[in-house]
Structure formats: C-alpha cells, structure tokens
CSV table of C-alpha atoms in Angstrom, one decimal:
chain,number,residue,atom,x,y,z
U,1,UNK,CA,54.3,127.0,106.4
U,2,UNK,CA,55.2,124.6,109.1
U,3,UNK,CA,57.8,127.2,110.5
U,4,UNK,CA,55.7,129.4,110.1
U,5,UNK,CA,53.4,127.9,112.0
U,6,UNK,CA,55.3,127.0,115.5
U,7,UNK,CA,57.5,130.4,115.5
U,8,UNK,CA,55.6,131.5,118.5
U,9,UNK,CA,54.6,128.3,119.8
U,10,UNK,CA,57.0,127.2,122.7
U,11,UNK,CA,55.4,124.0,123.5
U,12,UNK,CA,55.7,121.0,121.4
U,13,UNK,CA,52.8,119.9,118.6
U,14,UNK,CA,51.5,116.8,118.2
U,15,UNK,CA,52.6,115.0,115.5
U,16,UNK,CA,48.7,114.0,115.3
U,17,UNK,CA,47.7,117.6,114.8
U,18,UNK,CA,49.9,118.4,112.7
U,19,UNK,CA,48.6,115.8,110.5
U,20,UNK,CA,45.4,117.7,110.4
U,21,UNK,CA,47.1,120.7,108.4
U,22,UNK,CA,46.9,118.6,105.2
U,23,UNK,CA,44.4,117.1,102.6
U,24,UNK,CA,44.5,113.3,103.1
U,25,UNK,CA,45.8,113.0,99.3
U,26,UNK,CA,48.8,115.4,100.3
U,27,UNK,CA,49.9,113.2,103.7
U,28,UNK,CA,52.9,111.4,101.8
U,29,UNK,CA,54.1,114.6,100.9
U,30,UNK,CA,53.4,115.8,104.2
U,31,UNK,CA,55.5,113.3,105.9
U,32,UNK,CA,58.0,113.9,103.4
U,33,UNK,CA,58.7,117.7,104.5
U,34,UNK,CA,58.4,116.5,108.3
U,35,UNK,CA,61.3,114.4,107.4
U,36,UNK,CA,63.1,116.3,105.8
U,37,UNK,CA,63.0,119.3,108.6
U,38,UNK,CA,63.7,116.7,111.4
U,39,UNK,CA,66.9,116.1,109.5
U,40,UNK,CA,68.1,119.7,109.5
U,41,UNK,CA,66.9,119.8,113.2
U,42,UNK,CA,64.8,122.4,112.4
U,43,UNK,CA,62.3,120.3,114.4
U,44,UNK,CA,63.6,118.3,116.9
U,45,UNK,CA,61.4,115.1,118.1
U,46,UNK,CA,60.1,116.2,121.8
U,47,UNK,CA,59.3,113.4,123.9
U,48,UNK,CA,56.3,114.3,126.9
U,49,UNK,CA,56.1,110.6,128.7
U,50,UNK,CA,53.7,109.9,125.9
U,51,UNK,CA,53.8,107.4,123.1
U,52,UNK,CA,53.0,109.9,120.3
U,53,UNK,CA,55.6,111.9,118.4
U,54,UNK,CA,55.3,115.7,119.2
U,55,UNK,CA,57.8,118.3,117.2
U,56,UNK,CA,58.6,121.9,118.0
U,57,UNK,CA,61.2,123.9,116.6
U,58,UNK,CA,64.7,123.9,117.3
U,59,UNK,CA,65.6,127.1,120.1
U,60,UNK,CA,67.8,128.5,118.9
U,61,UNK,CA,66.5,128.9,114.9
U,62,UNK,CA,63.4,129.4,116.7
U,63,UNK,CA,64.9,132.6,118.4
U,64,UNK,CA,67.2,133.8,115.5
U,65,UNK,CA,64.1,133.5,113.1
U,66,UNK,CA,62.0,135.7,115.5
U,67,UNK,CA,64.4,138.0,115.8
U,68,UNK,CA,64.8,138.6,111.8
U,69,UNK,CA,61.6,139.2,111.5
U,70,UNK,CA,61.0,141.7,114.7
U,71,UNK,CA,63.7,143.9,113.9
U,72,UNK,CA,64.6,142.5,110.0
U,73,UNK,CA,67.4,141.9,108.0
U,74,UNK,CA,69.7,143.5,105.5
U,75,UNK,CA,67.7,144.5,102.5
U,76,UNK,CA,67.8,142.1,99.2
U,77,UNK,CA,70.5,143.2,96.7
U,78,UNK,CA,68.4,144.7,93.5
U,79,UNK,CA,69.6,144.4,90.3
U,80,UNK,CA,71.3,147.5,88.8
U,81,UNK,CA,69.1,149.7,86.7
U,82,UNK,CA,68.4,148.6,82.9
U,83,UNK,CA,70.6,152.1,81.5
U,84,UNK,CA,73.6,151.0,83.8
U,85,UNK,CA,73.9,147.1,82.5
U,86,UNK,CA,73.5,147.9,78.7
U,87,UNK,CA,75.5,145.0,77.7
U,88,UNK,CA,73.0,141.4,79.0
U,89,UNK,CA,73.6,138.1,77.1
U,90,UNK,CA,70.2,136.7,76.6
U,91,UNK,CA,69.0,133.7,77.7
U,92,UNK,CA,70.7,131.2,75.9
U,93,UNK,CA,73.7,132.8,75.8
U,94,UNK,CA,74.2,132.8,79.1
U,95,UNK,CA,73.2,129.0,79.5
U,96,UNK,CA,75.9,128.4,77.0
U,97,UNK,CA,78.2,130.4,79.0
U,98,UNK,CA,77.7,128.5,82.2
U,99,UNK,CA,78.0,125.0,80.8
U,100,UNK,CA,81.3,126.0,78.6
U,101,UNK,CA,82.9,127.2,81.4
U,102,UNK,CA,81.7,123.7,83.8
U,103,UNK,CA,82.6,121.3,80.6
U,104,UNK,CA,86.2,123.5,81.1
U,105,UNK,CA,85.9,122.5,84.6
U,106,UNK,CA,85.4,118.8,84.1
U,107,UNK,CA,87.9,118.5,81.0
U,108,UNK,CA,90.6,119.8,83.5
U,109,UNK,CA,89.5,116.4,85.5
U,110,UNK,CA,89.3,114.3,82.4
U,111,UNK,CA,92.1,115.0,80.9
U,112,UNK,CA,94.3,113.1,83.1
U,113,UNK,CA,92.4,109.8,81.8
U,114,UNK,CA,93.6,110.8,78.5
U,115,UNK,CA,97.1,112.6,78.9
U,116,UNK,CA,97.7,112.9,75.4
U,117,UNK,CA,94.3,114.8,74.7
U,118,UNK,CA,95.3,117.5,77.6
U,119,UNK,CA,97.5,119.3,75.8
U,120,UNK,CA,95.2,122.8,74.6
U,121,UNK,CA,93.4,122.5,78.1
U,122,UNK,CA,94.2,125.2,80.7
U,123,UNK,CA,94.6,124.7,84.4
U,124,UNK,CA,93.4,126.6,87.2
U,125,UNK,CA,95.2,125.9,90.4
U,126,UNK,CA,92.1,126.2,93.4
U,127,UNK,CA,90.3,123.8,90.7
U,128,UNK,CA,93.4,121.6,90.8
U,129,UNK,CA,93.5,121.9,94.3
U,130,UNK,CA,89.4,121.0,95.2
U,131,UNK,CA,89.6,118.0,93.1
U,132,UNK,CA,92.7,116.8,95.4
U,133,UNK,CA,90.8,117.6,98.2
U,134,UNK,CA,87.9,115.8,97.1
U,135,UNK,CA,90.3,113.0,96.4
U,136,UNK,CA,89.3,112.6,92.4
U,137,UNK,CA,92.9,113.0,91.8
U,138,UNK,CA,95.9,111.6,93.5
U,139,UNK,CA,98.9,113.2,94.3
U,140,UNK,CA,100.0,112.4,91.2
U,141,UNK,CA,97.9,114.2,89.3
U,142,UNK,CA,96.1,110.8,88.2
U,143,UNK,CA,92.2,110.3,88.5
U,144,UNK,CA,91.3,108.3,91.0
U,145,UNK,CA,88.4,105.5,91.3
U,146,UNK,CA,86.2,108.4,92.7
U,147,UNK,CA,87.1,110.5,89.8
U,148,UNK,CA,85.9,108.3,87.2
U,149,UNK,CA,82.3,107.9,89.4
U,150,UNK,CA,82.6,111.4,89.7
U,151,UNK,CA,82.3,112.5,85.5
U,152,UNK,CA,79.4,109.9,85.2
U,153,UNK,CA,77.2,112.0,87.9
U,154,UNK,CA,74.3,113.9,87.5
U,155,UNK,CA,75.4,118.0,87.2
U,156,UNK,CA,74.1,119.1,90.5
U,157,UNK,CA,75.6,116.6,92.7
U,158,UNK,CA,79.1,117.5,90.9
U,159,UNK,CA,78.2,121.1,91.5
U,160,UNK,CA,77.3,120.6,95.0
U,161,UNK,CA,80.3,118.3,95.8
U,162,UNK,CA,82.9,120.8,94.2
U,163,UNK,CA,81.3,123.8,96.3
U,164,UNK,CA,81.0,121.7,99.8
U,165,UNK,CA,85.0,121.2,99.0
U,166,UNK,CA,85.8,124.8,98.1
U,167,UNK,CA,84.2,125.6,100.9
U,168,UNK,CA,85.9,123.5,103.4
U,169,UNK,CA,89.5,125.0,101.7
U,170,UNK,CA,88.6,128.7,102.6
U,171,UNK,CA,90.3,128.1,105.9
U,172,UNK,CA,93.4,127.4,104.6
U,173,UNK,CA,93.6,130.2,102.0
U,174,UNK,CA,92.4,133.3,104.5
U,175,UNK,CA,88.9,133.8,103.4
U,176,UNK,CA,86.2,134.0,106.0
U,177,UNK,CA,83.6,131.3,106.2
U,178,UNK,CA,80.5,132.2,107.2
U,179,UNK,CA,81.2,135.1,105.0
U,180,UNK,CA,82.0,132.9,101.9
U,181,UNK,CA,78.8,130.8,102.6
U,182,UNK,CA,76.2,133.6,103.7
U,183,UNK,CA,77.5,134.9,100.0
U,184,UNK,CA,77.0,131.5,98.1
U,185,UNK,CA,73.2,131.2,100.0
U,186,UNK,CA,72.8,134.4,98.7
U,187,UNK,CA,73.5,134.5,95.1
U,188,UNK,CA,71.2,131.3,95.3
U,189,UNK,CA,68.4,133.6,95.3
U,190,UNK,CA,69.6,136.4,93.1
U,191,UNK,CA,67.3,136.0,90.3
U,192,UNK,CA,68.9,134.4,86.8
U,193,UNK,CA,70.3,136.9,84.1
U,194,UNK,CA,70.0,140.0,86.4
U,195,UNK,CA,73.0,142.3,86.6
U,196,UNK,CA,74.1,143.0,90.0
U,197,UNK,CA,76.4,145.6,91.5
U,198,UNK,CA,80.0,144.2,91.9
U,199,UNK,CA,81.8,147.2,93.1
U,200,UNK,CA,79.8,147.2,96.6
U,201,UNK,CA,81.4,143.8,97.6
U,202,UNK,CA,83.7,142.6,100.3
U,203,UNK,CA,86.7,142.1,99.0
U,204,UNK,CA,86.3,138.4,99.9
U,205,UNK,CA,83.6,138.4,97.9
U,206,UNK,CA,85.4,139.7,95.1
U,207,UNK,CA,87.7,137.1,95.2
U,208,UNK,CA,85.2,134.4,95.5
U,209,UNK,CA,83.4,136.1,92.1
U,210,UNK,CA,86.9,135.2,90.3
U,211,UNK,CA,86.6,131.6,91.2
U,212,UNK,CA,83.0,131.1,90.4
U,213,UNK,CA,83.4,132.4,87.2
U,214,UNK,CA,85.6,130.0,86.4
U,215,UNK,CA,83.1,127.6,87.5
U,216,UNK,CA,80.2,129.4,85.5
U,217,UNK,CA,78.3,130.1,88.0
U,218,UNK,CA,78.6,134.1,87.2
U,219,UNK,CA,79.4,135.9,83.8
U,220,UNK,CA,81.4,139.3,84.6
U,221,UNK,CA,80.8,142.3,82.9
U,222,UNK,CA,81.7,146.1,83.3
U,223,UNK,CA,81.1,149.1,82.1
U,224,UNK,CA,82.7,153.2,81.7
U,225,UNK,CA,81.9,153.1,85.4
U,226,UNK,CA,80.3,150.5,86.7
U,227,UNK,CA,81.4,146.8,87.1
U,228,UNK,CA,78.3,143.6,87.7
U,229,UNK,CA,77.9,140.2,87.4
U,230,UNK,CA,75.1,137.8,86.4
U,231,UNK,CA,74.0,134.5,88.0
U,232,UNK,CA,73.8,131.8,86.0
U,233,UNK,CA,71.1,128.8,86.0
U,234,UNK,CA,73.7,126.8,87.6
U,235,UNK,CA,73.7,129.6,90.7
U,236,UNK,CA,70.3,128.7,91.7
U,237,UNK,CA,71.5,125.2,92.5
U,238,UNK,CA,73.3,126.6,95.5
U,239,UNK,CA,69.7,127.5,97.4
U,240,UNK,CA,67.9,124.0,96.3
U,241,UNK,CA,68.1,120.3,97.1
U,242,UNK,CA,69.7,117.8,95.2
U,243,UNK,CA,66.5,116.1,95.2
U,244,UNK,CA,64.5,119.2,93.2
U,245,UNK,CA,67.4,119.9,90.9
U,246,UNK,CA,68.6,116.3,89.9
U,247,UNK,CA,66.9,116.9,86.1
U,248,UNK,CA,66.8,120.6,86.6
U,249,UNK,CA,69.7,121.4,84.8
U,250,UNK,CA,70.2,118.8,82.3
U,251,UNK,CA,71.2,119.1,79.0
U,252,UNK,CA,69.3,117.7,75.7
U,253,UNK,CA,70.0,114.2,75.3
U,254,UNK,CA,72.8,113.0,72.3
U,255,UNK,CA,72.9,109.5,72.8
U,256,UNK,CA,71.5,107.0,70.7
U,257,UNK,CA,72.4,102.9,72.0
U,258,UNK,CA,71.4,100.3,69.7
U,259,UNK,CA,70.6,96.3,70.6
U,260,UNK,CA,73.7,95.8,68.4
U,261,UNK,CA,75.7,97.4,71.0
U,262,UNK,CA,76.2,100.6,68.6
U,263,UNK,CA,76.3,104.0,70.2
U,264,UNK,CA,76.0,107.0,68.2
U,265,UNK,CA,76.5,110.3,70.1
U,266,UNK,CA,75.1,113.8,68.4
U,267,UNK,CA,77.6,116.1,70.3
U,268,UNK,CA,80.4,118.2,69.6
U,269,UNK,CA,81.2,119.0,73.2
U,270,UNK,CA,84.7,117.7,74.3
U,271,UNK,CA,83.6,116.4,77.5
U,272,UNK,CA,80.8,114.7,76.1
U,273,UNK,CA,83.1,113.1,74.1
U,274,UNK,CA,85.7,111.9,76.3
U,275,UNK,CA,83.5,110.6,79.2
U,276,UNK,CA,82.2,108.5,76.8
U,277,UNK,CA,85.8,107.1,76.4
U,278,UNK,CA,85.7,105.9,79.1
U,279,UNK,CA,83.2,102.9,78.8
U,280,UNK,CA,82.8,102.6,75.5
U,281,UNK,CA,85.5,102.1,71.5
U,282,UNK,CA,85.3,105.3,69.6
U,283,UNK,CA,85.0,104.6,65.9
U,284,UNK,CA,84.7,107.5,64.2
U,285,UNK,CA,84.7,111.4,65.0
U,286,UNK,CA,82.7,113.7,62.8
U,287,UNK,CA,81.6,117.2,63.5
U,288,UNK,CA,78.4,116.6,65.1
U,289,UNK,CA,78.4,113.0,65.9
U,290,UNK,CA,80.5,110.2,67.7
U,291,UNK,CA,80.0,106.7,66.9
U,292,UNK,CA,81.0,103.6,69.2
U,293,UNK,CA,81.0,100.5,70.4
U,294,UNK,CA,80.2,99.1,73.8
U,295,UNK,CA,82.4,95.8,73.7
U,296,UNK,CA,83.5,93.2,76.5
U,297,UNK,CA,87.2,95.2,76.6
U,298,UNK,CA,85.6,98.8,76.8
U,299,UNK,CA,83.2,97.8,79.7
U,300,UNK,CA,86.1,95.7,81.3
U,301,UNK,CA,88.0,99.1,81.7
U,302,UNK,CA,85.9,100.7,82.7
U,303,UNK,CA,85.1,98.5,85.6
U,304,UNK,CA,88.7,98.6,86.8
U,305,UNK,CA,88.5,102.2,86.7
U,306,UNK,CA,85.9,101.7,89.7
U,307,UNK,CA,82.8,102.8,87.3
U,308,UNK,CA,79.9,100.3,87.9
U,309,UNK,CA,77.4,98.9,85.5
U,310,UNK,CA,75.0,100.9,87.1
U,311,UNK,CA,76.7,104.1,87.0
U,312,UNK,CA,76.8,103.3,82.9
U,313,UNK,CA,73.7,101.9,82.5
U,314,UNK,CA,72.2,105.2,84.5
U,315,UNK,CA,74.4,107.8,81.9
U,316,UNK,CA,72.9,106.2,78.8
U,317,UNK,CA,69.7,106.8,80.6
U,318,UNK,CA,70.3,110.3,81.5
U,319,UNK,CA,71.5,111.3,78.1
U,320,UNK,CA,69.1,109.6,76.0
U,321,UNK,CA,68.4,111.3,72.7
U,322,UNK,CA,64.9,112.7,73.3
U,323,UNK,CA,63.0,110.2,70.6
U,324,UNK,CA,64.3,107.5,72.8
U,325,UNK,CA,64.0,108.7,75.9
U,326,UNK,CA,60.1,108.4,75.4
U,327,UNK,CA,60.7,104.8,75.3
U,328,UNK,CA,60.4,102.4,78.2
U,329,UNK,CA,63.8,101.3,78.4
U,330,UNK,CA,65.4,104.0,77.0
U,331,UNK,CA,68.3,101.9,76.9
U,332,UNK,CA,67.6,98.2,75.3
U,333,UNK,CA,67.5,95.5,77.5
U,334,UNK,CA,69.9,93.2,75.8
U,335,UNK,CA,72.8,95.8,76.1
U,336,UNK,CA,71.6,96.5,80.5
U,337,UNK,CA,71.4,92.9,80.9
U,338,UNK,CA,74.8,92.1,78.8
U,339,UNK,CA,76.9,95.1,81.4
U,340,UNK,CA,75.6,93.6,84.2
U,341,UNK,CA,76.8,90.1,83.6
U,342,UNK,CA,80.0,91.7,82.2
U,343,UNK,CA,80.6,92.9,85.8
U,344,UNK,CA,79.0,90.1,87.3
U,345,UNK,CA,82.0,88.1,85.4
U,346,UNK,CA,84.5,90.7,86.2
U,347,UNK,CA,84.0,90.2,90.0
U,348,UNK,CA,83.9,86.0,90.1
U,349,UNK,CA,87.9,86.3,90.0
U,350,UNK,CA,89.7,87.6,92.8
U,351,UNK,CA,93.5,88.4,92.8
U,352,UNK,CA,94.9,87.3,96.1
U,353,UNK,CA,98.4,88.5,97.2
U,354,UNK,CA,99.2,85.3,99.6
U,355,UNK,CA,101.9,83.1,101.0
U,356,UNK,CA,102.3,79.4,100.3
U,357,UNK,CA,103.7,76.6,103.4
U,358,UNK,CA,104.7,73.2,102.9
U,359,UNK,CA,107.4,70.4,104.7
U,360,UNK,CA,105.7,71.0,108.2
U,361,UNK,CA,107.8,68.8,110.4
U,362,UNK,CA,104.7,67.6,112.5
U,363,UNK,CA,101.0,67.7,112.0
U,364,UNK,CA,100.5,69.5,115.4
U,365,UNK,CA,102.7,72.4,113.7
U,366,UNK,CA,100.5,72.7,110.6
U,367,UNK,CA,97.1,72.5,112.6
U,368,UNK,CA,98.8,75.5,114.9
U,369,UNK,CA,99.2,77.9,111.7
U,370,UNK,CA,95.9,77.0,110.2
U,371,UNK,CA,94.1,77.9,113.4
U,372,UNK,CA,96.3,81.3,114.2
U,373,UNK,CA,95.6,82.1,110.0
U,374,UNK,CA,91.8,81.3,110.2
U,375,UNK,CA,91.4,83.2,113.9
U,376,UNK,CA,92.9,86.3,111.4
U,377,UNK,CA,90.5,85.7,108.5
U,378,UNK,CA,94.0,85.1,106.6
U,379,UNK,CA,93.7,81.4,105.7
U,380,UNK,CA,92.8,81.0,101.9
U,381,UNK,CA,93.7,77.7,100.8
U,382,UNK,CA,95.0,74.6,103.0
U,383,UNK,CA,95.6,70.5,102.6
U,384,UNK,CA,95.8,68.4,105.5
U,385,UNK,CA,96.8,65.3,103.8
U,386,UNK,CA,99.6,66.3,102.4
U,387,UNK,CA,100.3,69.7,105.3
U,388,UNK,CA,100.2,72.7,102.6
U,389,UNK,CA,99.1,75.6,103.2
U,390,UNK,CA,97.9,79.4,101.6
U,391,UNK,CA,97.8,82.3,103.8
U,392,UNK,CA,97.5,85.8,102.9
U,393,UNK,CA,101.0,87.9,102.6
U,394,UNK,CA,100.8,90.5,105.1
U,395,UNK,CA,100.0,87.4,107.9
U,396,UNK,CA,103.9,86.1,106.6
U,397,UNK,CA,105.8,87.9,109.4
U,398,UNK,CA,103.5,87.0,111.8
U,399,UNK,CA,103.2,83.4,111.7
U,400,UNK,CA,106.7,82.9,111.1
U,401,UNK,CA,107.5,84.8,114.6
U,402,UNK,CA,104.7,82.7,116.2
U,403,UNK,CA,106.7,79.0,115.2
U,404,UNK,CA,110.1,80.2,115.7
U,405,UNK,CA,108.6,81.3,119.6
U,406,UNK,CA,107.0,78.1,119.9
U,407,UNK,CA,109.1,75.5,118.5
U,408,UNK,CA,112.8,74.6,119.8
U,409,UNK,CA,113.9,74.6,116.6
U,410,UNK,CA,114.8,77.9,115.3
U,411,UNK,CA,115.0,76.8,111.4
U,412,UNK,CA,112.3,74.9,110.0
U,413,UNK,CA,112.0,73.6,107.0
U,414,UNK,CA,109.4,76.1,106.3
U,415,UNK,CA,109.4,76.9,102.4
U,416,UNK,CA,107.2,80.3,101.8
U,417,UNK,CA,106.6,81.4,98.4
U,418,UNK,CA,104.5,84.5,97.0
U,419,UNK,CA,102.2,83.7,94.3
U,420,UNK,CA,98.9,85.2,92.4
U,421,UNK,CA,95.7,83.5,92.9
U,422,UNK,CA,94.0,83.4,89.6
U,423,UNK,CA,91.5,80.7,88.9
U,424,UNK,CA,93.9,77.5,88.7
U,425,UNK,CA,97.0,78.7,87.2
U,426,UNK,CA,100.0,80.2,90.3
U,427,UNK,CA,102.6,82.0,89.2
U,428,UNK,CA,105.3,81.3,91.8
U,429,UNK,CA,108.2,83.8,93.4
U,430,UNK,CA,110.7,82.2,95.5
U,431,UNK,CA,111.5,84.8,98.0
C-alpha cells in the first residue's frame, strides 16, 4: 500500500501525512512497516530545510516498479495440469519429506561433535562446502563455536543463513547470480504442494533443483513424459522475513524439563537426539523417548563449546512439549536460574597465557616495564616491594628488546617463566 501509494508521486511525503493513512490503534504497526522500508531503502529519508521527516521512494525501484507494471512482466509459472502430475504426496507427506531431508542436512553438521555416531550418515560435498564457508566447521572438518550456536537456532534463521551462503559460493562454481536468486525469490511464491514444470528450466536452474532437494526445499518427481517438482513449506521461507516465520515452521514440541533437572524427550528423530547431547547426560534410549540429565558437567561442556545459557534455556523453550508450553515458564525456574549461575561461575575464572619477571637490578628498571606493559593493556599482576612482575606472553619479545636497548647491560638477570593463571595455584615452565 505504501508503494503503492508514492509510485507516481515524485516529490517527497510528509512523514506527518502519512501518519494520516492509518487508524490511531494501527500507528505502532504503522511505524513498524516505515521502518522496515527505510531499511531496504525502499524509502529513503528526504530532507527539505525542514525539521519534519518526509520519505519518497527510492529512484530507481521507483522507476523499475513503473516500468513492470506499464509494460509487465513474465507471466507466473502455473502448476502443471492435475492428469500430468498423477503421482502428489499429500500434505503431510510432503512436510515429512522436507524436514527428513533438513534433519539429514543438520546431522551432516552434527555428526562431527559425535565422530563415532557418523558412521551411516552420507555427505554431500556443496553442503560440506557452505558450512565451511559459513565457518561452522573448520578446516578440519570439526564444528566450530558457531556451529554449536548454529544447531540450537530457530529453523528459519538456519535456512536463511545456509541459502545467503550458497548463494555467495555460486560465483565460484559458474552459476549465474542474479539468475540463481531471481529463481530462489521465485519458488518463494510458488504455492506449496503444486507440481511445477521442470523440463522448461535453465539449465542453472536445474542444477540448483539438485541442491535444494537435498535441502528439502523441493520433492522431485517425473513421469512417462513429463518431469516436476513440488515446493515444500520450507520454500516459502525464501519470500518472508525472519521476523514472520520464526514459529512458522516449527515442529511439535518433545521436551519435557522437570525441577529435578530431569529431561525426558518424546522423539525418535536423530537430530533431535543428538543436539540434545550437547547440553545435557543421556540416560536411556527407547523408541519414542530420550531421558536425561541436565548436570553441572553437561552444561559445563556445553559452555566451552561456545553455547550460552541463553541459547539452552531458549531451546527448552522452543521445544516444549505442548501441555507445558501452556505454562508460564515453560521451563522451571529453578533449572533457568541454576544454568545461568553455572555460566555465571564458568566465566569468574580466566586462563591467562602470561610471563613472569623478577631479580630487577634497579627499581627504575621495574617501574620502566610496568609502565611500557600497562601502556599495552598487558600488565596482569605486579609487586613493587619485592620487583615481580606478570605480563602477558605475546608482550615477552617486546619488553625484553625494550631493556636490552635501554640498559648498558646486555644480560640481565631477568628470569621469565610461562605459567597458567588459575585462581591461586601457577603451574610454572622454565623456558
């Protein structure tokens, strides 16, 4: 509506009169989708020597959009005729389609927490390759502290982050890019469960159908003579915010978290299963149900993995079992309040790779590596009665070139030691 509205209108609006299009109960809302077009620079903010915010559209959208409609567009792709596709999966088969072939996607992340669970899990390489990219796995093929943050996310903002990196690769492999995106915005709006015509793609596009399969994004079917394929619920995320699809595509909830710390976890999916791994003990493994613990040592690792209290805390939420996600918490108090102060306790020691001085010939020596270590931020530890000093490691080199440079004497009694800072116990290296 508000494009709508200033296609034709060259001049800039009022921000005042625009407020005017809207009920007075609707302004939140109204400033909300302002916003949110200012930061596509759909609208850009004119400024007239007045005070008051006017908008108008951006030029060159403005132009494109006018010419769209003027002369129009390529016709939507219609879905092939009911006595070609013969072959649909309802509904619910293709939800369970699209998520086996995502929970196949994640697992292939996963699995390189848990090496010795990998072993019946398939790899595809451009998957492989847009989790490096996106830096959830090292070189190595080990998941990194990203990776972890990145299984406990909500499904649409792993969707979205996957896509924005396969899309950035396309360079690299050949494949046009406005081609690959104008066919991702597209398939957006391709309407759910619909069979469309395959064999009148690009041969990009083609290739790009392969890959989102493999993401379930599209089932692929054919025929005697006629090949399609059928978006799937997670398709329609590519043409919506995160902010409208954050619950959108959810699955039921499975987890159960008792004030005893006891998680029981109605689920038979794989991932499910091992995510959970990764924050809380696994007890016991029946068919439809996983029972845990969430203990001081299972949180611990977790938190060295680079997964937050938060992050957990916001999972149990997410995947609440549907009788308790009606209650307010969802997740008990006692067990939020007991992960915070877990990490809270987690971060009050800090490991501090750092050099230790002592036998300073002269006062005026000592007070000279103390000021050049605190003008680095390196000093950590010093004692001027008796001249000893901490510095951090990588400041060793440094302050050892700086007294040799400004002392006649070329060997000092200098003693330097590396040691770990860890509460009050040092464990000392003579190097």
């Amino acid at each position: 509506m508000y494009v709508l509205r200033l296609l034709y209108i060259d001049t800039a609006v009022k921000s005042k009169l625009m407020d005017e299009w809207v009920l007075p109960e609707s302004h939140t809302k109204h400033r909300v989708a302002i916003d949110r077009l200012e930061q596509l620079r759909v609208f850009l903010l004119a400024s007239e020597g007045s005070k008051e915010q006017s908008y108008k559209l951006n030029p060159k959208f403005q132009k494109q959009l006018r010419q769209a409609l003027a002369s129009g567009g390529a016709p939507p792709k219609d879905p092939l005729p009911s006595n070609i596709a013969v072959r649909l999966p309802s509904s619910a088969e293709l939800d369970s389609y699209a998520m086996k072939q995502w929970e196949g996607v994640l697992l292939q992340l996963v699995s390189t927490a848990f090496p010795e669970s990998s072993h019946d899990i398939s790899r595809d390489r451009f998957v492989i390759e847009t989790f490096q990219r996106a830096k959830l796995l090292d070189s190595g093929m080990k998941l990194t502290e990203a990776g972890f943050q990145f299984l406990l996310m909500d499904t649409s903002y792993q969707l979205w982050q996957i896509v924005r990196e396969y899309i950035s690769a396309t360079e690299d492999r050949g494949i046009n890019n406005v081609e690959l995106i104008r066919f991702l915005l597209e398939l957006g709006f391709h309407v759910v469960g619909q069979p469309y015509n395959r064999d009148t793609l690009s041969n990009t596009e083609q290739t790009v159908l392969e890959e989102l399969k493999v993401l379930g994004l599209v089932q692929l079917q054919q025929g005697m003579k006629h090949r399609w394929f059928i978006p799937t619920k997670l398709a329609t995320n590519l043409a919506t915010s995160l902010s409208d699809v954050s619950s959108r595509y959810q699955s039921d909830g499975f987890i159960i978290i008792e004030t005893n710390f006891r998680l029981y976890a109605y689920t038979s999916s794989k991932l499910q299963i091992q995510i959970l791994r990764l924050f809380a003990r696994i007890e016991y493994l029946l068919p439809n149900l996983t029972v845990g613990t969430l203990n001081r040592e299972s949180i611990q690792t977790a938190f060295a993995s680079g997964i937050s209290a938060d992050q957990i805390i916001t999972f149990l939420q997410q995947n609440a079992h549907p009788y308790y996600a009606q209650k307010q918490p969802s997740v008990p108090e006692t067990v939020s309040d007991q992960i915070r102060l877990w990490e809270t306790d987690s971060n009050r020691v800090k490991l501090v790779p750092a050099c230790y001085y002592d036998d300073f010939p002269s006062m005026e020596i000592f007070e000279s590596v103390c000021t050049f270590a605190g003008d680095r931020n390196g000093l950590v530890w010093q004692d001027s009665s008796k001249r000893r000093l901490i510095v951090q490691a990588d400041l060793h080199d440094e302050i050892h070139v700086d007294i040799v440079s400004t002392q006649d004497y070329a060997k000092s009694i200098l003693q330097c030691v590396i040691i770990s800072l860890k509460g009050c116990a040092c464990n000392f290296y003579i190097l």
